[in-house]
XYZ file of C-alpha atoms in Angstrom:
770
model
C -183.605 97.775 -75.185
C -185.844 101.872 -76.058
C -185.471 102.908 -80.155
C -183.997 106.256 -80.472
C -186.893 109.125 -81.569
C -188.001 109.172 -85.196
C -187.720 112.604 -86.399
C -190.652 113.416 -87.038
C -189.941 116.662 -89.436
C -187.309 114.052 -91.966
C -191.112 112.474 -92.537
C -191.666 115.709 -94.434
C -188.485 116.726 -95.463
C -187.036 113.854 -97.134
C -189.898 113.350 -99.364
C -190.210 116.672 -100.154
C -186.931 116.829 -101.504
C -187.472 113.364 -103.346
C -190.413 115.365 -105.396
C -188.697 118.624 -105.650
C -186.051 116.812 -107.466
C -188.805 114.506 -109.684
C -190.157 118.167 -111.002
C -186.645 119.698 -111.637
C -186.135 116.289 -114.146
C -189.682 116.288 -114.789
C -189.456 119.921 -116.280
C -185.792 120.361 -117.735
C -184.882 116.534 -118.030
C -185.812 117.431 -121.895
C -185.686 114.762 -124.628
C -184.454 111.917 -122.790
C -187.847 112.317 -120.073
C -189.896 112.747 -122.783
C -188.343 109.588 -124.370
C -189.690 107.152 -120.482
C -193.061 108.815 -121.182
C -193.281 107.820 -125.101
C -192.546 104.190 -124.307
C -195.398 103.615 -122.230
C -197.695 105.007 -124.841
C -195.800 102.551 -127.282
C -196.477 100.172 -124.853
C -200.693 101.277 -125.186
C -200.175 101.199 -128.899
C -198.574 97.509 -129.319
C -201.500 96.530 -126.623
C -204.512 97.576 -128.790
C -203.602 99.264 -132.173
C -205.824 101.276 -134.085
C -208.337 98.624 -135.834
C -208.526 98.407 -139.573
C -211.186 100.090 -141.118
C -210.780 100.791 -145.478
C -210.611 104.032 -145.752
C -210.575 103.824 -148.703
C -206.318 104.254 -148.403
C -204.739 102.018 -150.807
C -200.660 101.349 -150.595
C -199.828 99.750 -154.536
C -196.518 97.793 -154.320
C -193.489 97.897 -156.519
C -192.907 94.444 -154.591
C -189.954 91.588 -155.483
C -192.512 90.307 -157.680
C -193.235 92.981 -159.897
C -189.906 93.917 -160.332
C -189.327 89.673 -161.124
C -192.111 90.401 -163.682
C -191.727 93.456 -164.952
C -188.114 93.994 -164.649
C -185.790 96.043 -162.117
C -185.567 98.970 -160.736
C -185.256 102.063 -162.334
C -188.811 101.259 -164.785
C -188.347 102.659 -167.563
C -191.518 106.687 -167.174
C -193.085 104.231 -169.745
C -193.974 101.888 -167.327
C -194.578 104.313 -164.897
C -196.758 105.916 -166.794
C -199.092 103.144 -167.336
C -199.855 102.423 -163.904
C -200.216 106.417 -163.197
C -202.640 105.446 -166.112
C -204.022 101.729 -164.957
C -204.886 103.233 -161.637
C -206.654 105.910 -163.077
C -208.569 103.776 -165.438
C -209.628 101.363 -162.260
C -210.351 105.095 -160.537
C -208.144 106.054 -158.611
C -208.913 109.697 -156.914
C -205.084 110.484 -156.420
C -202.164 109.080 -156.812
C -199.622 110.260 -154.719
C -195.673 108.736 -155.405
C -193.657 107.902 -152.403
C -190.650 107.846 -154.488
C -188.388 110.773 -156.546
C -187.732 111.208 -160.400
C -185.254 113.910 -159.937
C -182.619 112.372 -163.066
C -184.204 112.058 -166.009
C -184.868 108.246 -167.805
C -181.858 107.150 -169.035
C -183.999 104.117 -171.337
C -185.116 107.555 -173.208
C -183.926 107.190 -176.803
C -182.075 110.544 -176.187
C -180.522 109.835 -173.434
C -179.586 106.380 -174.601
C -177.525 107.989 -177.225
C -176.154 110.101 -175.523
C -174.730 106.842 -173.713
C -173.104 104.711 -176.874
C -169.371 105.756 -177.529
C -168.151 107.490 -180.984
C -167.502 104.811 -182.396
C -167.298 104.707 -186.138
C -169.748 102.447 -186.802
C -171.992 104.049 -184.156
C -171.165 107.946 -184.789
C -173.829 108.116 -187.681
C -176.598 106.391 -185.662
C -176.343 108.683 -183.065
C -176.279 111.272 -185.368
C -179.142 110.839 -187.097
C -180.759 109.726 -184.025
C -180.390 112.426 -181.979
C -182.077 114.957 -185.157
C -185.543 112.974 -183.995
C -188.621 114.614 -183.409
C -190.628 113.047 -181.054
C -191.531 113.256 -176.826
C -189.418 112.115 -174.180
C -190.779 108.901 -171.483
C -189.971 111.882 -168.743
C -192.912 114.530 -171.148
C -194.292 111.018 -171.978
C -194.950 109.796 -167.667
C -195.308 114.132 -167.135
C -198.660 113.489 -169.986
C -200.292 111.101 -167.229
C -199.376 112.704 -164.540
C -201.334 115.897 -165.759
C -204.322 114.099 -167.341
C -204.035 112.138 -163.595
C -204.490 113.457 -160.442
C -201.399 112.736 -158.699
C -198.846 113.783 -156.374
C -194.955 113.719 -156.034
C -192.717 113.542 -152.863
C -189.435 115.425 -152.112
C -186.897 114.267 -149.164
C -186.036 117.006 -147.095
C -181.865 117.390 -146.803
C -179.049 118.813 -144.333
C -177.980 120.881 -146.813
C -178.762 123.666 -148.825
C -179.529 122.956 -152.908
C -179.516 125.586 -155.028
C -183.391 124.644 -156.027
C -186.565 124.509 -153.771
C -189.511 122.188 -154.701
C -192.484 124.526 -156.516
C -195.183 125.221 -153.804
C -199.029 124.004 -155.464
C -201.140 123.846 -152.663
C -201.762 127.536 -150.426
C -201.977 127.762 -147.090
C -203.836 130.310 -145.321
C -203.375 131.013 -141.569
C -205.307 132.457 -138.537
C -204.253 133.340 -135.084
C -200.472 134.605 -136.968
C -198.617 137.285 -135.419
C -196.795 137.443 -138.904
C -198.141 137.272 -142.061
C -196.684 135.919 -144.745
C -195.717 137.269 -148.103
C -195.760 136.459 -151.533
C -192.394 136.333 -153.481
C -192.267 136.647 -156.611
C -192.984 133.966 -158.161
C -196.046 134.091 -156.361
C -195.157 131.545 -153.313
C -195.854 132.678 -150.135
C -192.703 133.038 -147.967
C -192.122 133.978 -144.672
C -189.851 136.821 -143.582
C -186.747 135.908 -140.258
C -188.858 133.666 -139.182
C -186.476 131.993 -136.689
C -185.314 135.463 -135.651
C -188.403 136.518 -134.115
C -189.644 134.882 -130.823
C -192.650 136.160 -132.182
C -193.625 133.532 -135.036
C -195.052 131.014 -134.247
C -194.588 129.119 -137.257
C -190.756 128.872 -135.649
C -192.009 126.329 -134.253
C -192.383 124.249 -137.781
C -189.813 121.598 -138.924
C -187.009 123.813 -140.884
C -185.211 121.926 -143.627
C -182.232 123.730 -145.365
C -182.776 122.433 -148.188
C -184.285 119.412 -150.134
C -184.028 117.025 -153.555
C -186.693 117.753 -156.243
C -188.167 115.761 -158.520
C -187.275 116.846 -162.769
C -188.546 120.384 -164.031
C -191.182 118.856 -166.125
C -192.594 116.446 -164.048
C -193.390 118.970 -160.848
C -195.159 121.302 -163.286
C -196.896 118.558 -164.422
C -198.557 117.203 -161.068
C -201.528 118.398 -158.621
C -199.778 118.284 -156.144
C -196.153 118.359 -154.014
C -195.029 116.763 -150.960
C -192.358 115.957 -148.903
C -191.614 111.993 -148.185
C -189.391 113.199 -144.884
C -190.394 112.132 -141.507
C -188.629 113.082 -138.290
C -187.778 110.484 -135.904
C -187.853 110.368 -132.295
C -184.786 110.862 -130.540
C -184.880 106.316 -130.495
C -185.489 106.926 -134.087
C -189.133 105.775 -134.357
C -191.242 107.018 -135.784
C -193.914 108.730 -132.901
C -194.710 111.593 -135.016
C -194.854 112.714 -137.802
C -194.975 116.982 -139.042
C -197.255 117.633 -141.485
C -195.743 120.398 -142.412
C -191.378 121.113 -142.936
C -190.260 124.933 -143.723
C -187.591 124.977 -146.587
C -185.834 128.651 -146.095
C -188.869 130.608 -145.668
C -191.431 128.877 -147.616
C -194.226 125.897 -146.648
C -194.316 122.621 -147.346
C -196.661 120.145 -147.317
C -196.036 116.336 -146.497
C -197.065 113.790 -148.743
C -200.242 112.502 -146.888
C -201.550 115.311 -146.616
C -200.803 116.585 -149.798
C -203.055 113.749 -151.224
C -206.409 114.941 -149.507
C -205.954 118.018 -150.579
C -205.665 116.724 -154.295
C -208.108 114.150 -153.893
C -210.714 116.149 -152.734
C -209.979 119.296 -155.103
C -208.840 121.497 -152.727
C -206.731 124.209 -153.241
C -205.295 125.485 -149.425
C -204.595 124.540 -146.228
C -206.148 126.619 -143.492
C -203.325 126.428 -140.272
C -204.610 127.520 -137.428
C -201.632 128.846 -135.113
C -201.561 128.228 -131.537
C -199.674 131.750 -130.619
C -195.810 132.177 -128.776
C -194.638 130.744 -126.097
C -196.722 131.250 -122.876
C -196.016 133.890 -120.421
C -194.524 132.312 -118.150
C -191.898 130.096 -117.386
C -193.537 126.675 -116.611
C -195.346 127.620 -119.411
C -192.956 127.419 -121.928
C -190.983 124.479 -120.543
C -193.955 122.115 -120.613
C -196.921 123.918 -122.544
C -197.447 122.679 -126.469
C -199.581 124.685 -127.327
C -197.374 127.635 -128.925
C -196.666 127.226 -132.787
C -199.534 125.032 -135.208
C -202.558 123.758 -133.309
C -204.488 122.639 -136.483
C -204.353 121.411 -140.198
C -207.888 122.050 -142.383
C -207.907 120.489 -145.310
C -210.901 119.974 -147.544
C -213.736 118.506 -144.489
C -210.531 117.637 -142.063
C -210.009 119.160 -139.348
C -206.737 117.187 -137.895
C -205.055 118.297 -134.614
C -200.940 119.216 -134.614
C -198.474 119.109 -132.146
C -196.422 123.276 -131.983
C -194.441 121.982 -134.288
C -197.190 120.277 -136.157
C -197.070 116.724 -136.224
C -199.082 114.605 -136.004
C -199.666 111.591 -133.966
C -199.317 108.200 -135.917
C -202.026 106.018 -134.424
C -200.849 103.061 -136.436
C -202.479 100.145 -137.137
C -200.997 96.805 -137.666
C -203.185 95.461 -140.821
C -201.023 95.887 -144.340
C -202.826 93.319 -146.441
C -205.715 94.745 -147.323
C -204.466 98.059 -147.995
C -201.678 96.623 -149.993
C -201.404 95.867 -153.448
C -199.134 94.672 -155.346
C -197.989 96.364 -158.513
C -198.210 93.278 -161.153
C -201.279 92.902 -160.755
C -202.476 96.787 -160.947
C -200.707 96.098 -164.536
C -202.850 92.955 -164.858
C -205.819 93.935 -167.070
C -207.066 91.721 -166.452
C -206.913 91.234 -162.637
C -209.393 91.921 -160.715
C -209.215 94.617 -158.225
C -211.770 96.115 -156.067
C -211.540 99.245 -153.993
C -209.780 101.113 -155.866
C -212.613 103.399 -157.012
C -211.930 107.177 -154.573
C -209.332 105.782 -152.930
C -206.262 107.871 -152.341
C -203.301 105.961 -153.377
C -199.988 105.936 -152.712
C -197.390 104.050 -155.100
C -194.155 102.654 -152.804
C -191.818 99.927 -152.216
C -191.249 96.767 -150.397
C -188.572 94.790 -153.172
C -185.280 94.547 -150.437
C -182.196 96.936 -151.254
C -185.000 99.953 -152.781
C -187.312 100.571 -149.043
C -187.554 103.195 -146.916
C -187.251 101.257 -144.048
C -188.633 103.741 -140.219
C -189.270 102.332 -137.222
C -192.225 102.763 -135.567
C -193.877 101.100 -131.882
C -195.179 98.692 -133.494
C -192.909 97.349 -136.031
C -188.962 98.059 -136.036
C -188.858 98.015 -140.004
C -192.025 99.263 -141.789
C -192.034 101.242 -144.821
C -192.129 104.556 -145.557
C -195.195 104.702 -147.353
C -196.888 102.174 -145.020
C -196.781 105.051 -142.394
C -197.965 107.868 -145.230
C -201.614 105.379 -145.622
C -201.604 105.202 -142.379
C -201.410 109.035 -141.489
C -203.820 109.266 -145.267
C -205.999 106.763 -143.733
C -206.795 108.297 -139.606
C -207.473 111.782 -141.274
C -209.913 110.142 -143.453
C -211.434 108.280 -140.718
C -211.357 111.156 -137.487
C -208.973 109.015 -135.445
C -206.575 110.917 -133.684
C -204.606 109.785 -130.727
C -204.162 114.124 -128.973
C -202.324 114.064 -126.391
C -203.762 118.130 -125.594
C -200.955 120.797 -125.441
C -201.270 121.539 -121.303
C -200.753 118.164 -120.893
C -197.982 118.162 -119.189
C -198.664 120.768 -116.986
C -202.265 119.244 -116.115
C -200.281 116.351 -115.959
C -197.208 118.171 -112.824
C -199.767 120.136 -110.775
C -201.960 117.045 -109.874
C -199.460 114.739 -109.177
C -197.842 117.416 -106.910
C -201.059 117.358 -105.258
C -201.868 113.261 -105.114
C -198.063 113.321 -103.977
C -198.978 115.282 -100.876
C -202.279 113.688 -99.714
C -199.877 110.801 -99.974
C -197.536 111.540 -97.637
C -199.632 113.603 -95.394
C -201.690 110.176 -94.408
C -197.854 108.924 -94.818
C -197.137 110.506 -91.883
C -200.628 110.269 -90.121
C -201.390 106.301 -90.309
C -197.655 105.209 -90.951
C -196.291 103.469 -94.176
C -197.968 100.179 -93.025
C -201.231 101.206 -92.670
C -201.413 103.790 -96.157
C -200.029 101.452 -98.638
C -203.011 100.789 -100.087
C -203.312 104.773 -100.665
C -200.390 105.272 -101.947
C -200.985 101.273 -104.355
C -204.918 102.867 -104.795
C -202.726 106.148 -106.596
C -200.650 104.203 -108.668
C -203.485 102.115 -109.676
C -205.796 104.807 -110.896
C -202.695 106.806 -112.734
C -201.858 103.965 -115.081
C -205.726 103.164 -115.035
C -206.703 106.548 -115.723
C -204.126 106.651 -118.415
C -205.013 103.825 -119.964
C -208.594 104.709 -120.353
C -207.934 107.800 -121.469
C -206.069 106.196 -124.508
C -208.876 103.751 -125.684
C -211.796 105.587 -124.637
C -210.976 108.941 -126.379
C -207.537 108.553 -127.762
C -206.043 110.630 -125.544
C -202.397 109.995 -124.625
C -201.681 110.670 -120.859
C -198.498 110.383 -119.041
C -198.779 107.264 -116.411
C -194.735 107.437 -115.463
C -194.309 110.449 -114.515
C -196.832 110.308 -111.290
C -196.283 106.574 -110.870
C -192.612 107.850 -110.174
C -193.564 110.005 -108.003
C -196.114 108.320 -105.908
C -194.055 105.295 -105.837
C -191.030 107.739 -104.226
C -193.481 109.616 -101.770
C -193.622 105.768 -100.502
C -190.176 104.793 -100.584
C -188.376 107.917 -99.649
C -191.047 108.017 -96.737
C -189.982 104.046 -96.341
C -186.094 104.180 -96.397
C -186.217 107.890 -93.913
C -187.382 104.452 -91.896
C -185.437 102.496 -91.950
C -182.342 104.284 -91.493
C -183.793 105.400 -88.560
C -184.314 101.341 -88.055
C -180.400 100.077 -88.889
C -179.519 102.840 -85.997
C -181.208 100.563 -83.634
C -180.063 97.486 -85.625
C -176.351 98.880 -85.040
C -176.570 99.448 -81.389
C -178.509 95.725 -80.708
C -175.225 94.511 -83.648
C -172.795 97.338 -81.317
C -173.951 95.322 -77.835
C -174.037 91.872 -78.523
C -172.186 91.067 -81.768
C -169.045 89.997 -79.795
C -170.467 87.418 -79.027
C -173.318 86.174 -81.419
C -172.987 85.104 -84.182
C -172.805 87.338 -87.109
C -176.407 85.781 -88.168
C -177.857 85.622 -84.692
C -177.037 89.141 -84.433
C -179.504 89.836 -87.699
C -181.927 87.626 -86.536
C -182.119 89.645 -82.837
C -181.924 92.953 -84.658
C -184.912 92.413 -87.054
C -186.165 91.211 -83.233
C -184.798 92.391 -80.306
C -187.532 90.400 -78.536
C -185.911 86.852 -79.562
C -182.995 86.638 -76.884
C -185.420 83.848 -75.376
C -183.869 80.008 -73.751
C -185.616 77.527 -75.886
C -185.300 76.830 -79.530
C -186.824 74.501 -82.786
C -186.673 70.783 -84.004
C -185.916 71.468 -87.740
C -183.608 69.083 -89.867
C -180.033 70.831 -90.859
C -176.471 69.544 -92.234
C -173.048 69.639 -89.592
C -169.554 70.068 -90.184
C -167.112 68.866 -87.887
C -163.420 70.095 -88.684
C -160.287 69.323 -87.234
C -156.544 69.872 -87.948
C -155.152 66.522 -87.273
C -151.102 66.176 -85.315
C -152.265 69.472 -84.356
C -150.116 69.085 -81.130
C -146.790 68.677 -82.926
C -147.618 71.973 -85.282
C -148.353 73.822 -81.995
C -144.565 72.684 -80.499
C -143.286 74.438 -83.574
C -144.295 78.038 -82.512
C -144.286 80.901 -79.487
C -147.969 81.451 -78.368
C -147.829 84.738 -80.143
C -146.435 82.774 -83.497
C -149.753 79.730 -82.463
C -152.228 82.207 -82.175
C -150.769 83.969 -85.390
C -151.235 81.115 -87.472
C -153.764 79.760 -86.120
C -156.423 82.390 -87.221
C -154.551 82.157 -90.897
C -155.773 78.721 -90.405
C -159.652 79.435 -89.460
C -160.239 82.639 -91.585
C -160.203 81.264 -94.566
C -162.210 77.917 -93.991
C -164.611 80.471 -92.320
C -164.705 82.533 -94.988
C -166.206 79.684 -97.590
C -168.186 78.720 -94.707
C -169.799 81.917 -94.592
C -169.840 82.550 -99.135
C -171.547 78.759 -98.907
C -174.588 80.089 -96.431
C -173.518 78.168 -93.109
C -173.463 79.650 -89.883
C -170.226 79.386 -87.187
C -171.757 77.569 -84.225
C -168.143 78.050 -81.892
C -164.601 77.771 -82.624
C -162.510 74.592 -80.432
C -159.013 75.339 -80.621
C -158.146 73.798 -83.667
C -161.770 72.608 -84.327
C -164.450 74.132 -86.107
C -167.536 73.498 -85.778
C -170.522 74.713 -88.185
C -174.559 74.188 -89.851
C -176.116 74.919 -91.734
C -179.758 75.742 -92.343
C -180.233 77.614 -89.407
C -181.166 80.135 -88.351
C -182.434 80.851 -91.870
C -183.615 77.961 -94.589
C -180.612 77.052 -97.022
C -182.068 74.465 -99.460
C -180.103 71.992 -100.632
C -178.392 71.966 -97.305
C -176.813 68.763 -97.565
C -175.169 69.972 -100.864
C -174.093 73.581 -99.911
C -172.336 71.226 -96.705
C -170.352 69.436 -99.305
C -169.349 72.092 -101.280
C -167.839 73.819 -98.486
C -166.239 70.692 -97.482
C -164.204 70.435 -100.939
C -164.031 74.207 -101.846
C -162.176 73.738 -97.853
C -159.909 71.055 -98.553
C -158.705 72.533 -101.936
C -158.102 75.977 -99.891
C -155.597 74.199 -98.340
C -152.808 73.081 -100.063
C -153.215 76.820 -101.335
C -152.241 77.553 -97.973
C -150.150 74.741 -97.355
C -147.811 76.111 -99.744
C -147.855 79.639 -98.350
C -146.849 78.310 -94.798
C -143.924 76.290 -95.708
C -142.127 78.860 -97.996
C -143.229 81.214 -94.313
C -141.812 78.667 -92.086
C -139.036 77.793 -94.315
C -137.673 81.463 -94.017
C -138.059 81.763 -90.476
C -135.986 78.768 -89.827
C -138.869 76.672 -88.457
C -139.759 72.762 -89.692
C -142.979 72.751 -89.975
C -145.021 69.722 -91.251
C -147.880 69.965 -93.940
C -151.406 70.982 -92.161
C -153.740 68.583 -93.035
C -157.476 68.613 -91.508
C -160.468 66.097 -91.300
C -163.743 67.142 -91.652
C -167.399 65.104 -90.339
C -170.834 65.985 -92.578
C -174.002 64.301 -90.739
C -177.581 65.335 -92.301
C -180.273 65.065 -89.555
C -182.808 66.477 -87.325
C -181.547 68.232 -84.107
C -182.676 70.805 -81.339
C -181.100 75.090 -82.859
C -182.104 77.466 -80.814
C -180.266 80.356 -78.225
C -179.301 78.089 -75.613
C -178.129 79.039 -71.723
C -178.375 81.412 -69.137
C -180.377 84.504 -68.727
C -176.514 86.415 -68.251
C -175.175 84.390 -71.640
C -177.296 83.204 -74.516
C -175.284 81.542 -77.263
C -176.999 80.471 -80.899
C -176.699 76.621 -81.096
C -177.600 72.983 -81.839
C -178.033 69.552 -79.738
C -178.803 65.498 -80.993
C -177.576 62.474 -81.808
C -177.348 63.642 -84.896
C -175.265 66.989 -84.476
C -172.309 64.088 -82.074
C -172.279 61.594 -84.949
C -170.524 64.545 -86.583
C -168.288 64.823 -84.504
C -167.339 61.383 -84.837
C -167.285 60.876 -87.903
C -164.605 63.360 -88.487
C -162.410 61.394 -85.974
C -163.663 58.700 -87.883
C -161.802 60.269 -91.043
C -157.897 60.088 -89.143
C -158.791 56.234 -89.528
C -159.914 55.399 -92.607
C -157.624 57.787 -94.317
C -159.659 59.634 -95.747
C -160.510 63.536 -95.608
C -164.727 64.208 -96.062
C -166.356 61.685 -94.206
C -170.234 61.398 -94.554
C -172.993 60.318 -92.686
C -176.194 58.626 -94.606
C -179.355 60.689 -95.145
C -175.982 63.592 -95.714
C -175.015 61.031 -98.989
C -178.838 60.773 -100.045
C -179.460 63.991 -100.000
C -175.896 64.922 -102.468
C -176.253 61.778 -104.166
C -174.562 63.865 -107.335
C -171.255 64.024 -105.918
C -168.545 61.806 -105.991
C -167.849 60.013 -103.471
C -167.900 56.061 -102.207
C -168.877 54.001 -98.922
C -166.327 53.238 -96.408
C -168.024 51.273 -94.189
C -171.292 49.755 -91.585
C -169.553 51.049 -88.478
C -170.652 51.531 -85.391
C -169.501 54.594 -83.717
C -168.361 54.775 -80.246
C -171.577 55.349 -77.714
C -173.931 54.336 -80.574
C -175.060 50.849 -80.437
C -176.978 51.285 -84.092
C -175.071 51.112 -86.983
C -174.414 53.550 -89.682
C -173.780 52.952 -93.775
C -170.536 56.154 -93.553
C -169.164 57.035 -96.762
C -165.817 59.223 -97.997
C -166.960 62.289 -100.000
C -164.110 62.398 -103.136
C -165.313 65.342 -105.129
C -167.938 67.528 -106.756
C -171.054 66.518 -109.460
C -168.410 66.846 -113.035
C -166.067 65.000 -110.826
C -168.736 62.098 -110.293
C -170.065 61.952 -114.296
C -166.295 61.126 -114.954
C -165.558 57.552 -116.937
C -162.313 56.849 -114.472
C -164.418 57.963 -111.227
C -167.029 55.504 -112.126
C -165.042 52.683 -112.824
C -163.284 53.155 -109.518
C -166.844 53.235 -108.116
C -167.811 49.858 -109.199
C -164.992 48.022 -108.349
C -165.228 49.055 -105.306
C -168.848 48.418 -104.099
C -168.075 45.150 -106.067
C -165.292 45.085 -103.337
C -167.627 45.344 -100.443
C -170.529 43.471 -101.541
C -167.833 40.822 -101.524
C -166.045 41.456 -97.994
C -169.669 41.808 -96.623
C -170.596 38.713 -97.668
C -167.067 37.314 -95.931
C -165.844 36.057 -99.118
C -162.386 37.534 -98.310
C -160.709 35.508 -101.514
C -163.036 37.298 -104.196
C -162.709 40.170 -101.708
C -158.892 40.262 -102.204
C -158.295 40.618 -105.531
C -161.283 43.061 -106.477
C -159.642 44.855 -103.365
C -156.946 45.370 -105.362
C -158.779 45.610 -108.899
C -160.135 49.271 -107.229
C -156.795 50.216 -105.050
C -154.789 49.970 -108.463
C -157.920 51.980 -109.597
C -158.118 54.652 -106.717
C -154.810 56.397 -107.622
C -156.354 59.793 -108.107
C -158.122 59.616 -104.979
C -155.139 58.745 -103.108
C -157.509 56.180 -100.634
C -154.422 53.397 -100.031
C -155.143 53.899 -96.863
C -158.795 52.820 -96.313
C -157.038 49.721 -98.467
C -154.101 48.631 -96.268
C -156.879 48.841 -93.425
C -159.128 46.407 -95.317
C -156.296 44.589 -96.122
C -155.398 44.188 -91.544
C -158.932 43.253 -91.672
C -158.225 40.578 -94.155
C -155.778 39.533 -92.605
C -157.311 38.875 -89.146
C -160.978 37.598 -90.865
C -158.125 34.631 -92.351
C -156.427 33.652 -89.076
C -159.996 34.468 -87.192
C -163.224 34.451 -89.606
C -166.138 36.337 -88.279
C -168.980 34.218 -86.385
C -171.847 32.506 -88.195
C -174.087 35.614 -89.031
C -172.040 38.495 -89.323
C -173.490 41.430 -90.983
C -170.082 43.051 -91.689
C -170.764 45.938 -89.184
C -167.566 47.340 -87.233
C -167.464 48.840 -84.288
C -165.536 51.593 -83.871
C -162.978 52.019 -80.633
C -161.951 55.604 -81.132
C -163.747 59.194 -81.695
């Protein structure tokens, strides 16, 4: 059979359309595409985080133990001042608070007096205390902050506030299009930043307002920095803003303000990268616009256009973290504070400022600030070049075109090493750039393009192949089973005589009393009835991985484990047989109702089933004009004989010895040791009564034990004892309706009493009918 010619242009067109679609998604996808890209960077960071090196950055942790020893938060400002003094005495270069003091200290005497009630006994005391002159707790802390190089933090807010934090640092800008001016307070401001598309500062994160500290404290400190972060769309803090805009003013983050104060620097030098790119693609992909670098004293920090730094996290926290109580203990031995940048924060429950990061879903915010300060001091930066996205796009598309050309020229099989090599190269390049140079290069888009190019090429070929398969199906599907047609469609050369030998499980089922039933219908009605019976039975067999061999009137012949391998095929056949009998019960109710409506006296439909497992020959058998996929062998014939015996023994399903062995966990009892008609060798046959769950039930276990005792006595020719056990088993057998089985044995026992079996009788029964 000649296959249709493959449309050569489709080999190019479909992959090119797919690549165009991926390119559009990459360029226009926005934050969700960036989020997928960031997942790869997260994986790199988790596999190889920044190794901890002591950069003289410390975190003083107001932890649970510190609160237990020194009292609940907020502490009196006098105690906070003692903590600052202790750090200063131990040589800290700067003390930065990842905490705010927006309200007056309630423990200060003047604040305590205001909280007292105006009762007669306290009124005079309040007047006297109010008249006392002295330093408040806040002024006490301010005096210590003025003495010690210190930085306070403020929190950005989504709503405008009446006051904004004071600017402690100056800013110098290079490359900017619009220069800042000084306001009446001497602060640098930028007017109409958001209205001017040529102003690169519009890329800096903007907040309408901020929660500030008490003026007395802000005036005393050396620096003020923002404690806030701007999480990505998935809530993770990967990049930390180093610059913030509040209205028309620019402010530093807490980390870089601490670095500035520690170096006694007066200002920040900000290098601006200009405005958005000149082309549409540059505007969409490039990150050069806005801020490019920030110089903090001796440190030059690379940023993205928004003034954000990729945080190069380390997983170690213990070496840099000290409990606050230990700092306040003059007897405690503490090293590493001399010349250190010290951040004060808290990990206590209820006070923690938790941040989700790529390496920790609940990292204390103060640890993020410490990580930033550490990597700046060490000069270890994760860098995502501004033009990286555009270069990645161009290189990926060029490589994808080369892969497509190889696919068209050499085909999918021979080109698969090329595609796999490109995918490997993209991942390795990204990983190597990260580990060797701390560059963040996207591995996701190249891998997606290479995989999509290869997959779309394969898909076009698959569609063409399906057309060929459909032609074969249309031609042979009318007289071959669906699975054989599928196998033939995959390999048209498989149509030949002969076959293979394999172990299989065989199924025969037949409607009992079909002749009587057929007399109730006319030819058309009988056809409809048979189809209504065969269809649900067939569906159950196919659902359990069986193959229909043939229909012989009211009989179904099926098998398992061919043409495809079916693990546990004996169990699958048992499951199917039980489901078929259960389904027949529901069908009987429907048929009885339909027959009654038509005035037909339809008897209840019952089927007998025989299952057997064993080797046979299976394959395409027939003539050169017509073939059928079928089975041949003694065990096939035995399955047919077992189906016939189901009526004789009064059970629904009879299974052979190998089937019982391979489905040992199902509920079954031995029926007899029998020589079926046409066979000389006896076999043990069994009645399949239920599922593995039923086999574990105490009622079945008791019944099966009694039945086994009965058979043992029967085969030992102890007929009186056997009859007694049989009566006991019969009482227990009611749920499984095997009364006819015991009536059969009752007749045998009576016959053996009248005419005992010969000496050496082995208990074998020879069947006289099929």
